[in-house]
Coordinates of C-alpha atoms and ligand atoms in Angstrom, one line a residue:
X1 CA -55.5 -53.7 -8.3
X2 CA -53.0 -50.9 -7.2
X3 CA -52.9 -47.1 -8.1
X4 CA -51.4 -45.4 -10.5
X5 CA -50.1 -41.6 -10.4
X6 CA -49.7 -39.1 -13.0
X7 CA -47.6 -36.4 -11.4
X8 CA -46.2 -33.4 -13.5
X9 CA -41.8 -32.9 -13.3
X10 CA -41.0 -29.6 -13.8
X11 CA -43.5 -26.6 -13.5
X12 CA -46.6 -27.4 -14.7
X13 CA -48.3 -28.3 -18.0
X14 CA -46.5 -30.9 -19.1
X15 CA -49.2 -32.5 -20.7
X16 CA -51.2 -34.5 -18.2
X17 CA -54.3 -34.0 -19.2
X18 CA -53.3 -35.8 -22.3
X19 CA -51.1 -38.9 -20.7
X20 CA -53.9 -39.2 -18.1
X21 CA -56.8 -39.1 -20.8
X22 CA -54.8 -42.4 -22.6
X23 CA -54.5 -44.4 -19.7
X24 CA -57.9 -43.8 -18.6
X25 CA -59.0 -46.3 -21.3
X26 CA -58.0 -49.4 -18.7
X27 CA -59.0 -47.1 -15.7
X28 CA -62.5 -47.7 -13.4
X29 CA -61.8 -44.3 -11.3
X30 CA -60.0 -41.0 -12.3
X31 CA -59.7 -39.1 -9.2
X32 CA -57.8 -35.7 -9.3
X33 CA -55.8 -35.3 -5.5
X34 CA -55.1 -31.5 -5.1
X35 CA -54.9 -28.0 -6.9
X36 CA -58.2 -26.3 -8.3
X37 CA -59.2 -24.2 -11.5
X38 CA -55.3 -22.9 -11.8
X39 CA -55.0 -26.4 -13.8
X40 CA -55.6 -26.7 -17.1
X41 CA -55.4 -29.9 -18.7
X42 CA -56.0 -30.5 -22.7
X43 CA -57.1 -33.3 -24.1
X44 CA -56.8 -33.5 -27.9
X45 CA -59.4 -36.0 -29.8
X46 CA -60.6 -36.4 -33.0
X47 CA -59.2 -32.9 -33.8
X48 CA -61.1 -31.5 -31.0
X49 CA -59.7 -30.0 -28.2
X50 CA -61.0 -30.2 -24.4
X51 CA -59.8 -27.9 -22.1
X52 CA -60.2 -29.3 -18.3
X53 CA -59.7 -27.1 -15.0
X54 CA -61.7 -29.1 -12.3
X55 CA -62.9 -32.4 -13.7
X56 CA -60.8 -35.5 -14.0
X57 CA -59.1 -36.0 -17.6
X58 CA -60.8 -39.6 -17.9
X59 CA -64.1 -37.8 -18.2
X60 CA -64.7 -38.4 -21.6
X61 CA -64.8 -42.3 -21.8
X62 CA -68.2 -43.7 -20.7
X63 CA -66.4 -46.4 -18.5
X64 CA -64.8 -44.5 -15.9
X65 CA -66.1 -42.6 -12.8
X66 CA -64.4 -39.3 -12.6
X67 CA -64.0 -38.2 -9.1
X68 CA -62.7 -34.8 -7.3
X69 CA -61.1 -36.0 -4.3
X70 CA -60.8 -34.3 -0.6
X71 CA -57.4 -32.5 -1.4
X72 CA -58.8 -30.4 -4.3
X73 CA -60.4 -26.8 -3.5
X74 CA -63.6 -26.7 -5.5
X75 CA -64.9 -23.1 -7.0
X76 CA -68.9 -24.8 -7.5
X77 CA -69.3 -21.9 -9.8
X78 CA -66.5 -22.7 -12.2
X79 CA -67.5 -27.0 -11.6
X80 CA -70.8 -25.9 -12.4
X81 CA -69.5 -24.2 -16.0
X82 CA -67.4 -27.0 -16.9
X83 CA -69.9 -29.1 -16.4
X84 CA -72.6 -27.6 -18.5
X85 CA -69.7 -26.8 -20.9
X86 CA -68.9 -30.6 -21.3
X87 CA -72.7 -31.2 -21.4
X88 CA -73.3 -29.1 -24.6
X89 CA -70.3 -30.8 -26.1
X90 CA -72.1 -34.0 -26.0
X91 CA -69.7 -35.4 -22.9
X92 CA -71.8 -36.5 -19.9
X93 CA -71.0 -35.3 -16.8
X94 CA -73.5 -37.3 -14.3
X95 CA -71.1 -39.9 -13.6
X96 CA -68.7 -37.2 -11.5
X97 CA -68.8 -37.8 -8.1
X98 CA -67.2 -34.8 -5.4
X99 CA -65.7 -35.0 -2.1
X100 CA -67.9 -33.4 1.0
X101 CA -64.3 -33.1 2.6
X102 CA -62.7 -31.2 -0.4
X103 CA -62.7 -27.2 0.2
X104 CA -64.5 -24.7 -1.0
X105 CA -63.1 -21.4 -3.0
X106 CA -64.8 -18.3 -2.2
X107 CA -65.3 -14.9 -3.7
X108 CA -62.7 -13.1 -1.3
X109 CA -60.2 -15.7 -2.3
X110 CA -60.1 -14.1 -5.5
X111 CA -60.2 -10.5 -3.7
X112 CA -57.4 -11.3 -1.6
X113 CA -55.4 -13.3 -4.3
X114 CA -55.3 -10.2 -6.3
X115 CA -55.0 -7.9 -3.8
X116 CA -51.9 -9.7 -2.5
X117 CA -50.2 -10.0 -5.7
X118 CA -50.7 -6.2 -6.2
X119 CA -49.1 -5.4 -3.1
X120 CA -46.0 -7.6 -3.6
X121 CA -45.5 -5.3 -6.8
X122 CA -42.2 -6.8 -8.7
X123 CA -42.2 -9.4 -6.0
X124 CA -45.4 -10.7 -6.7
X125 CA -45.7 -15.1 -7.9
X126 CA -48.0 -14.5 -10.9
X127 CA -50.2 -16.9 -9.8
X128 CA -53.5 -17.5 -12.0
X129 CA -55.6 -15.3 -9.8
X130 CA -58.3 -18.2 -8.9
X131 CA -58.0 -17.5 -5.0
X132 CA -56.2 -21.0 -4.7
X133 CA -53.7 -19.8 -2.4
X134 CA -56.1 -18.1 -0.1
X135 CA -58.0 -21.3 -0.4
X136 CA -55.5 -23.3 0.6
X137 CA -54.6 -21.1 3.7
X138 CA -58.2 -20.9 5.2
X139 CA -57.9 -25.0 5.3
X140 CA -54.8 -24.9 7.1
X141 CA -55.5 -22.3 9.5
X142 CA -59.4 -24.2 10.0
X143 CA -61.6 -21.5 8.8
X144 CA -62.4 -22.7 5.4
X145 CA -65.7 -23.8 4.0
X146 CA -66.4 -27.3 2.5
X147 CA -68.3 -28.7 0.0
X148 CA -70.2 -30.7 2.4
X149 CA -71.4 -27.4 3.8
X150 CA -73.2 -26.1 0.9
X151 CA -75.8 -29.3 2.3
X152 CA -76.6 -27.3 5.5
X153 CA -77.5 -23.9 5.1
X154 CA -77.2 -23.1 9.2
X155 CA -73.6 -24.3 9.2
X156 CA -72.9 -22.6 5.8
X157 CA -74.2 -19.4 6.9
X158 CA -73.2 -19.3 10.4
X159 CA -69.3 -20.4 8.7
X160 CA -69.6 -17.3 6.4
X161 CA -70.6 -15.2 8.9
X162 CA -67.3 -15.6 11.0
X163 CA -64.6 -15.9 8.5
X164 CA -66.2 -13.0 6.3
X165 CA -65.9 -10.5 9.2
X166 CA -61.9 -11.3 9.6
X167 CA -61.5 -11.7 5.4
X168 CA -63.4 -8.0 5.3
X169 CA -61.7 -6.1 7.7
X170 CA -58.6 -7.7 5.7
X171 CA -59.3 -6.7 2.9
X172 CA -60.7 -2.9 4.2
X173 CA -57.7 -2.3 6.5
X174 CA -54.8 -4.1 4.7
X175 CA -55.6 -3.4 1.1
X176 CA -58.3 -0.3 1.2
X177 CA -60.9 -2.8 -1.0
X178 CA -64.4 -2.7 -0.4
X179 CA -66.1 -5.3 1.8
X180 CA -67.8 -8.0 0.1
X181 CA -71.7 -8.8 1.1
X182 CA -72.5 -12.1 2.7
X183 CA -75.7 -12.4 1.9
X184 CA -74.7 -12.0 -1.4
X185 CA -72.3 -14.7 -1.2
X186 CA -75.0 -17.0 0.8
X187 CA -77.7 -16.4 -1.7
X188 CA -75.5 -17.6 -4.7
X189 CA -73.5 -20.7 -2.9
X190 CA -76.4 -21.8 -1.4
X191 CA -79.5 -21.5 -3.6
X192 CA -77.9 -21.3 -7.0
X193 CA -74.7 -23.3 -6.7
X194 CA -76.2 -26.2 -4.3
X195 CA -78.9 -27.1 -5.7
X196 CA -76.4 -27.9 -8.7
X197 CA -73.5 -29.5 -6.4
X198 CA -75.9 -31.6 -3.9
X199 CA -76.3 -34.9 -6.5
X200 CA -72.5 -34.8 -7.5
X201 CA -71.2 -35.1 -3.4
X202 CA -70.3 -38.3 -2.4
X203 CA -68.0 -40.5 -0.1
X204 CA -65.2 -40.7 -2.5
X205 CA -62.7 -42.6 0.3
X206 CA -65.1 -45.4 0.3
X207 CA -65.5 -45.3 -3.5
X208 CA -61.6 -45.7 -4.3
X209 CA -61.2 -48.2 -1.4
X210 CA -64.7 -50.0 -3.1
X211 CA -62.6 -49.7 -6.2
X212 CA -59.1 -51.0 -4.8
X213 CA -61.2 -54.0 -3.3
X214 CA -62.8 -55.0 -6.5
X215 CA -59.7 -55.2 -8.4
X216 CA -60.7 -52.3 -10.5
X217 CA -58.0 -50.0 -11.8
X218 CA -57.6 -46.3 -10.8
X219 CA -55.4 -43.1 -11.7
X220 CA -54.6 -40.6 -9.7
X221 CA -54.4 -37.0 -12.0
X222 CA -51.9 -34.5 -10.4
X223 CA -52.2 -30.7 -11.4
X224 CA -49.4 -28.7 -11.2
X225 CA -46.0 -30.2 -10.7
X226 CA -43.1 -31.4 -8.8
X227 CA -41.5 -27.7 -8.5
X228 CA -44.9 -26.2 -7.7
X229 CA -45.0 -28.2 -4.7
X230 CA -45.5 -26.3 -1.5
X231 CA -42.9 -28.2 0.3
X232 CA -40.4 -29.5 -2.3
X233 CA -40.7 -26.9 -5.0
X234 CA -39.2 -23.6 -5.7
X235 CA -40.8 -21.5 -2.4
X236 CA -42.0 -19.3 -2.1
X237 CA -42.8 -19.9 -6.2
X238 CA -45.0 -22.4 -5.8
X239 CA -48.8 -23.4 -5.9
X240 CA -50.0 -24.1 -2.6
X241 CA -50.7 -27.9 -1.7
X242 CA -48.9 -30.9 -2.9
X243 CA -48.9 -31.8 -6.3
X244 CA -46.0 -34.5 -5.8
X245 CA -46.9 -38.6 -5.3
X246 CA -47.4 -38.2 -1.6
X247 CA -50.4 -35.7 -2.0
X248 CA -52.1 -38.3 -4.1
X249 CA -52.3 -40.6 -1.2
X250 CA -53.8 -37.5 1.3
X251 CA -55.9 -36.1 -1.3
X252 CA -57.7 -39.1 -2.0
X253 CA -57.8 -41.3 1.3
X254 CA -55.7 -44.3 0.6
X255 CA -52.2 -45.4 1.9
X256 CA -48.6 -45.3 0.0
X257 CA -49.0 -49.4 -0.2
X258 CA -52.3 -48.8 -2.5
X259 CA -50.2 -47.5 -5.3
X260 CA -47.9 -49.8 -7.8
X261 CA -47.4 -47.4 -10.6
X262 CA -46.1 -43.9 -10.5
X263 CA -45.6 -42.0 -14.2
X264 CA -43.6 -38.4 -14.3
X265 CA -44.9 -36.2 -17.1
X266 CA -41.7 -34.3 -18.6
X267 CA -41.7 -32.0 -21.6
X268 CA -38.8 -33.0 -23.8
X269 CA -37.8 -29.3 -22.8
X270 CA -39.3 -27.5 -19.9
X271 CA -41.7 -24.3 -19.4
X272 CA -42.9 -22.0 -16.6
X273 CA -45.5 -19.9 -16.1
X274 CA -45.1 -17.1 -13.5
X275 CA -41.9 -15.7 -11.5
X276 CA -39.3 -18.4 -10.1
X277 CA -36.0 -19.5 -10.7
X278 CA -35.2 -21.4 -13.8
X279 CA -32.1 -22.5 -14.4
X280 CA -32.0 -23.7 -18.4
X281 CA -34.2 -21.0 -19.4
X282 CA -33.7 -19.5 -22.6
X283 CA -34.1 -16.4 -24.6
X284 CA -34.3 -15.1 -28.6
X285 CA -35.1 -16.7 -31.0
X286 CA -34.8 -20.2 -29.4
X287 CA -37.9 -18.9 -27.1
X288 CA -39.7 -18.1 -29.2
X289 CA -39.2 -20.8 -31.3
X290 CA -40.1 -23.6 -28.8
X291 CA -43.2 -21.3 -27.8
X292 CA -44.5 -21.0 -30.7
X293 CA -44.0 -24.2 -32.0
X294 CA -45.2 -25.4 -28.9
X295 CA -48.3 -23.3 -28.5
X296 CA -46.7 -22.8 -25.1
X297 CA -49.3 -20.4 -23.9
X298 CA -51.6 -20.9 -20.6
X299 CA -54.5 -22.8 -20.9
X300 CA -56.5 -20.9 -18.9
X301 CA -54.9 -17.5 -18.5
X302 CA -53.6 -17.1 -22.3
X303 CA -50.1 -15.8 -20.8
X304 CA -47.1 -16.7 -22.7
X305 CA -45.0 -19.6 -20.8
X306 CA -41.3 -19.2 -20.0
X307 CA -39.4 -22.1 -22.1
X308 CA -35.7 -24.0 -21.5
X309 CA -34.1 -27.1 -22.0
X310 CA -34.7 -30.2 -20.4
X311 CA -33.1 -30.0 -17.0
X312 CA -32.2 -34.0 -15.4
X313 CA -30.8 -32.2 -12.7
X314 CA -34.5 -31.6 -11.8
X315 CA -35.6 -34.9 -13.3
X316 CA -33.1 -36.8 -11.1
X317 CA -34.9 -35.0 -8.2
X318 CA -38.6 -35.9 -9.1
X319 CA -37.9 -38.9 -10.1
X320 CA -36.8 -39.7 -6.1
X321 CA -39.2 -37.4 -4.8
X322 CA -42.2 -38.9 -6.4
X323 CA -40.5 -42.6 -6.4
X324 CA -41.0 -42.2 -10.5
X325 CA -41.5 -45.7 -12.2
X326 CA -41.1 -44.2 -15.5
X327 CA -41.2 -40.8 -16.5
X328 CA -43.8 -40.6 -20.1
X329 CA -41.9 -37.6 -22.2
X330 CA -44.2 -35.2 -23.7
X331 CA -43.8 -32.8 -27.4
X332 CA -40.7 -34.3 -28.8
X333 CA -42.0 -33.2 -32.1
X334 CA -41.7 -29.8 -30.7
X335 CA -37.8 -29.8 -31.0
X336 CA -37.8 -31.6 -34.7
X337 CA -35.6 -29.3 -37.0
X338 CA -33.7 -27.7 -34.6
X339 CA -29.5 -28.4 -35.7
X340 CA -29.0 -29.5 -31.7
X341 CA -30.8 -30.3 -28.7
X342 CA -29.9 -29.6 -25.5
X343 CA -29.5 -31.7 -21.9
X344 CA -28.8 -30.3 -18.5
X345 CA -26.6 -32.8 -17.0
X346 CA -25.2 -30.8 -13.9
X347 CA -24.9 -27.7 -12.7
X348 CA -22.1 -25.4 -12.0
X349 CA -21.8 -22.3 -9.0
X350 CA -19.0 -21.5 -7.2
X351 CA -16.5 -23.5 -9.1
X352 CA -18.4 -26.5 -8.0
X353 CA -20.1 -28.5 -10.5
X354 CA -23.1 -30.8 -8.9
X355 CA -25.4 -33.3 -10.2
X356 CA -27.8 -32.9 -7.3
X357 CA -30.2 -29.8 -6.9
X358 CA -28.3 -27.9 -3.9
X359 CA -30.5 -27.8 -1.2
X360 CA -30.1 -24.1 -0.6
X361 CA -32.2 -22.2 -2.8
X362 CA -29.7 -19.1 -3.1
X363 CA -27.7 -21.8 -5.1
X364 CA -30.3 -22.4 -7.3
X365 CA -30.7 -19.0 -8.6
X366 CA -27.2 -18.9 -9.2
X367 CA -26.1 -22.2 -10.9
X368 CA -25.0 -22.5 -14.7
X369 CA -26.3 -25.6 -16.2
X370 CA -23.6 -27.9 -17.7
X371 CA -25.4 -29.5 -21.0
X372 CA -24.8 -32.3 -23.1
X373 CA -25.2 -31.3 -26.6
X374 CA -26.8 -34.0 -29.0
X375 CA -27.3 -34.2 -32.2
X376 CA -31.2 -32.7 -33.5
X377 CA -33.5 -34.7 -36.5
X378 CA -35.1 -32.6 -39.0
X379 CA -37.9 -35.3 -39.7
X380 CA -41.7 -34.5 -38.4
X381 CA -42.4 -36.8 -35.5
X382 CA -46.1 -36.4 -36.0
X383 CA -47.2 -39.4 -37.5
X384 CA -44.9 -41.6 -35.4
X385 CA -46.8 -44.7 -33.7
X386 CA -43.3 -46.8 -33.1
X387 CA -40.1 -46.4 -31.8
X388 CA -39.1 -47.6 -35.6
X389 CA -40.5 -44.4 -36.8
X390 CA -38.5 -42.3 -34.8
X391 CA -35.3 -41.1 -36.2
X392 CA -32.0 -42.0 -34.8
X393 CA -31.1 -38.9 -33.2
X394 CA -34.6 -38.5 -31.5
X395 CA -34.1 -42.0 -30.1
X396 CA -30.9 -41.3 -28.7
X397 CA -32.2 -37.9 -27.2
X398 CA -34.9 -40.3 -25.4
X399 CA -32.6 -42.8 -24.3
X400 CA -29.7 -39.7 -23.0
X401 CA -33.3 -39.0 -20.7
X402 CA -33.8 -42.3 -19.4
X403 CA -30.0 -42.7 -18.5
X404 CA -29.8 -39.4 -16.7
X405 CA -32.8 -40.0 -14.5
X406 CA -32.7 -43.8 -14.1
X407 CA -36.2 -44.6 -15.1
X408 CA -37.0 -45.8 -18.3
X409 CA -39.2 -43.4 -20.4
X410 CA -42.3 -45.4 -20.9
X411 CA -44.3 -43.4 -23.4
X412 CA -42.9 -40.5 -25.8
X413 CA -45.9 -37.5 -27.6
X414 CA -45.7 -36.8 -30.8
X415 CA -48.8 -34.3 -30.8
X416 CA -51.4 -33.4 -28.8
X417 CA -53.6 -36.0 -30.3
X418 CA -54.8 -38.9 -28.2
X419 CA -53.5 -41.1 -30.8
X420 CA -49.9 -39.7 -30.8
X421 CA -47.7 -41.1 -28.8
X422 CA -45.1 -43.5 -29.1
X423 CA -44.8 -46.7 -26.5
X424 CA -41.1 -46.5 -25.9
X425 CA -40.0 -48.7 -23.4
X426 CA -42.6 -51.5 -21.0
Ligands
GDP1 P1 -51.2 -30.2 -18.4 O1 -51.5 -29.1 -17.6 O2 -50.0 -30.9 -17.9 O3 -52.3 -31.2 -18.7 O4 -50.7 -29.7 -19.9 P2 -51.5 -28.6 -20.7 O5 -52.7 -29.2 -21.3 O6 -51.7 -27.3 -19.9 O7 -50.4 -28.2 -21.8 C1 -49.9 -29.2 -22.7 C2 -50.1 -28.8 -24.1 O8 -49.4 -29.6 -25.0 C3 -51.6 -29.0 -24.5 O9 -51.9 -28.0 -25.5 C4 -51.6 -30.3 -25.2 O10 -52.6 -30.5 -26.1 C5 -50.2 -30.3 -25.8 N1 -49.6 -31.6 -25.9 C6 -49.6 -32.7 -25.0 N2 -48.7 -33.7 -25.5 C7 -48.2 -33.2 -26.6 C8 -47.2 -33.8 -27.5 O11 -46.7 -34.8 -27.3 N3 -46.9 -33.0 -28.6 C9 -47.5 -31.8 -28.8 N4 -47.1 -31.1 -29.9 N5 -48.4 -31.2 -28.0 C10 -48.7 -31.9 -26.9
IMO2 P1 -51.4 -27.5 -14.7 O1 -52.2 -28.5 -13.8 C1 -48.5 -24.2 -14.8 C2 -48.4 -21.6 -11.3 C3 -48.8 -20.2 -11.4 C4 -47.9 -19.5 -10.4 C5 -47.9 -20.5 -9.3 C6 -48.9 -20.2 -8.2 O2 -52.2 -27.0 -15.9 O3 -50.0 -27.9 -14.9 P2 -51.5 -20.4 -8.0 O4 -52.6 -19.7 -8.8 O5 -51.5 -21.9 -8.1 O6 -51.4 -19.9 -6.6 O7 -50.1 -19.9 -8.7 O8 -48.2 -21.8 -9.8 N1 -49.4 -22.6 -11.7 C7 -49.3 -23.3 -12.8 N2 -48.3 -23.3 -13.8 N3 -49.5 -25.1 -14.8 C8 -50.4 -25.2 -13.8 O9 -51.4 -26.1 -13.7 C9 -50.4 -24.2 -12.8 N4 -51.1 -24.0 -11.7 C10 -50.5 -23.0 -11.0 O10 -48.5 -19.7 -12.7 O11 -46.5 -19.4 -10.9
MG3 MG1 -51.9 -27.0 -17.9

């Protein structure tokens, strides 16, 4: 049985914690592919409320193996918390299995995250200050630490050793911060942290392919989103590996021909957290209408997301990015009682109107979005479990989506619930 992907559209929390948590009832594996603890994914059930940064959203069903796969970077500190979190919630845990292969984030991470943000002053990304970035960039330049190495103390230590004297004298000379102690570091990864880490690694290539073989069903959980994405997103305003359909298939070990099924997670409006372009974004009373109907504040960091209207300009452009079977459309209860709702259709710059996004960023921060204006319901959409419930105009606001992009909208929210959702189209 193929793979299927849950990737976010836009910028981030459009609610795949949730969509992921519902299909993991048919799923064997959950397997997150990239990003760290600057996800945060809800899941809503039984009026409770699970917050998850570094463990698969199909953790809390007893069936499925969640699994953190080689293109995540692990903080075993923040693991361990969620972990023991979960635990005293009643959700077990034991079942998690972590990649050997996947990276490691490390106290000057954080350090240097910080210290570059400060430095870039009104330039800086706002990013969620986890050391992701820095993460990232020790992998690709073949300095970073993996998880595999918290299992050998000699090749820990003699790792630390090297890259701490080049992060140090970084952070000493660069940004005047004080040097961070190795022994320190050692002590806590590698008798606090491993001890705790050492049952959960495991070969999690052979487990998925294992899984594929058997005929077993498994998801693939993006963090961040399509616009996040280091190469396709809004550079330099993005996170920094590959959140879009392609990372799935490097951040968990298995071919493009493994995967039958790929979902797109789109807000019925869109939000951003941190600095970037954003072409529908809007201000007043609108804003903070959709925010705080929305409860569109970060997960994790508290800070108050950026909100706009749905933008199939965008869409258009994950949906072929990602090769989108069907994009699942998230809080359209959100926009009940507003008079109108809005579409971006196009934009406008230059006197030229285009339905593509322009290639050349500069265009991007200059367009005008051309909307469609449609008709808005008054109705409450919470208690919706069929299309039949929904009202006429919220209907025809879904089907406007699906006719823009070219994918059929599969699944529509209704609330953060597990349970609320409406199954639009097969
Ligand atoms: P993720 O990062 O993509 O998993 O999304 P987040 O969990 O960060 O943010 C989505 C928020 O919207 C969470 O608070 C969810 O509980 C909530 N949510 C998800 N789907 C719906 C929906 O259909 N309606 C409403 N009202 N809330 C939803
Ligand atoms: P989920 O998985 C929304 C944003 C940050 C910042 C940029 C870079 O919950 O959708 P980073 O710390 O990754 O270097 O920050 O990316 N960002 C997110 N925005 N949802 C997320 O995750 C995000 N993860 C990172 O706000 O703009
Ligand atoms: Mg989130």
């Amino acid at each position: 049985m193929p793979a299927t992907i849950v990737v976010g559209t836009q910028w981030g929390d459009e609610g795949k914690g949730k969509l992921t948590d519902l299909l993991a009832r048919d799923m064997r594996l959950v397997v997150r592919y990239q990003g760290g603890h600057n996800a945060g994914h809800t899941i809503v059930v039984g009026g409770e409320s699970f917050a998850l940064q570094l463990i698969p959203s199909g953790v809390l069903y007893r069936h499925t193996i969640p699994v953190i796969g080689n293109g995540v970077v692990v903080d075993p500190a923040v693991l361990v918390a969620e972990c023991d979190t979960l635990a005293a919630r009643g959700v077990d845990t034991s079942r998690l299995v972590v990649s050997g292969n996947a990276h490691l984030v490390m106290p000057y991470h954080y350090e240097l995250d910080r210290a570059t943000e400060r430095s870039l002053g009104k330039n800086r990304l706002g990013t969620t200050k986890r050391g992701i970035g820095p993460a990232y960039a020790d992998k690709a330049a073949r300095i970073g630490l993996r998880v595999q190495d918290l299992l050998d103390e000699k090749i820990f230590r003699q790792k630390l050793d090297v890259v701490l004297r080049e992060k140090n004298a970084v952070l000493a000379k660069v940004f005047n911060r004080l040097a961070l102690d190795g022994e320190e570091i050692a002590r806590r990864y590698l008798d606090e942290l491993a001890p705790r880490i050492a049952p959960m690694i495991g070969d999690t290539v052979g487990l998925v392919h294992e899984a594929l073989e058997a005929g077993e069903q498994i998801m693939l959980e993006g963090a961040q989103a399509t616009f996040l994405d280091l190469d396709h997103g809004t550079y330099p305003y993005v996170t920094s590996s590959n959140p879009t359909a392609g990372g799935a298939c490097v951040g968990t070990g298995i071919g493009p021909r493994d995967v039958d099924r790929v979902i797109g997670i789109a807000k019925a409006y869109v939000t951003r957290v941190g600095a970037g372009p954003f072409p529908t974004e809007v201000d007043g009373e609108l804003a903070d209408v959709l925010v705080e109907r929305g409860h569109e504040y970060g997960t994790n960091t508290g800070r108050r997301r950026r909100p706009g209207w749905l933008d199939c300009v965008m869409l258009r452009h994950a949906v072929r990015l990602n090769s989108l079977s069907e994009i699942a459309l998230t809080k359209l209860d959100v926009l009940s009682a507003l008079p109108t709702v809005k579409l971006c259709v196009a934009y406008e710059a230059d006197g030229e109107r285009m339905t593509r996004l322009p290639y050349h960023q500069s265009v991007l921060h200059k367009v005008t979005p051309v909307y469609e204006e449609l008709e808005g319901w008054q109705e409450d959409l919470s208690q919706a479990t069929s299309v039949r419930d929904l009202p006429k105009a919220a209907r025809s606001y879904v089907e406007a989506i699906a006719d823009q992009c070219g994918v059929p909208v599969g699944y529509v929210g209704v609330g953060p619930g597990r349970e609320q959702y409406v199954r639009f189209a097969a």
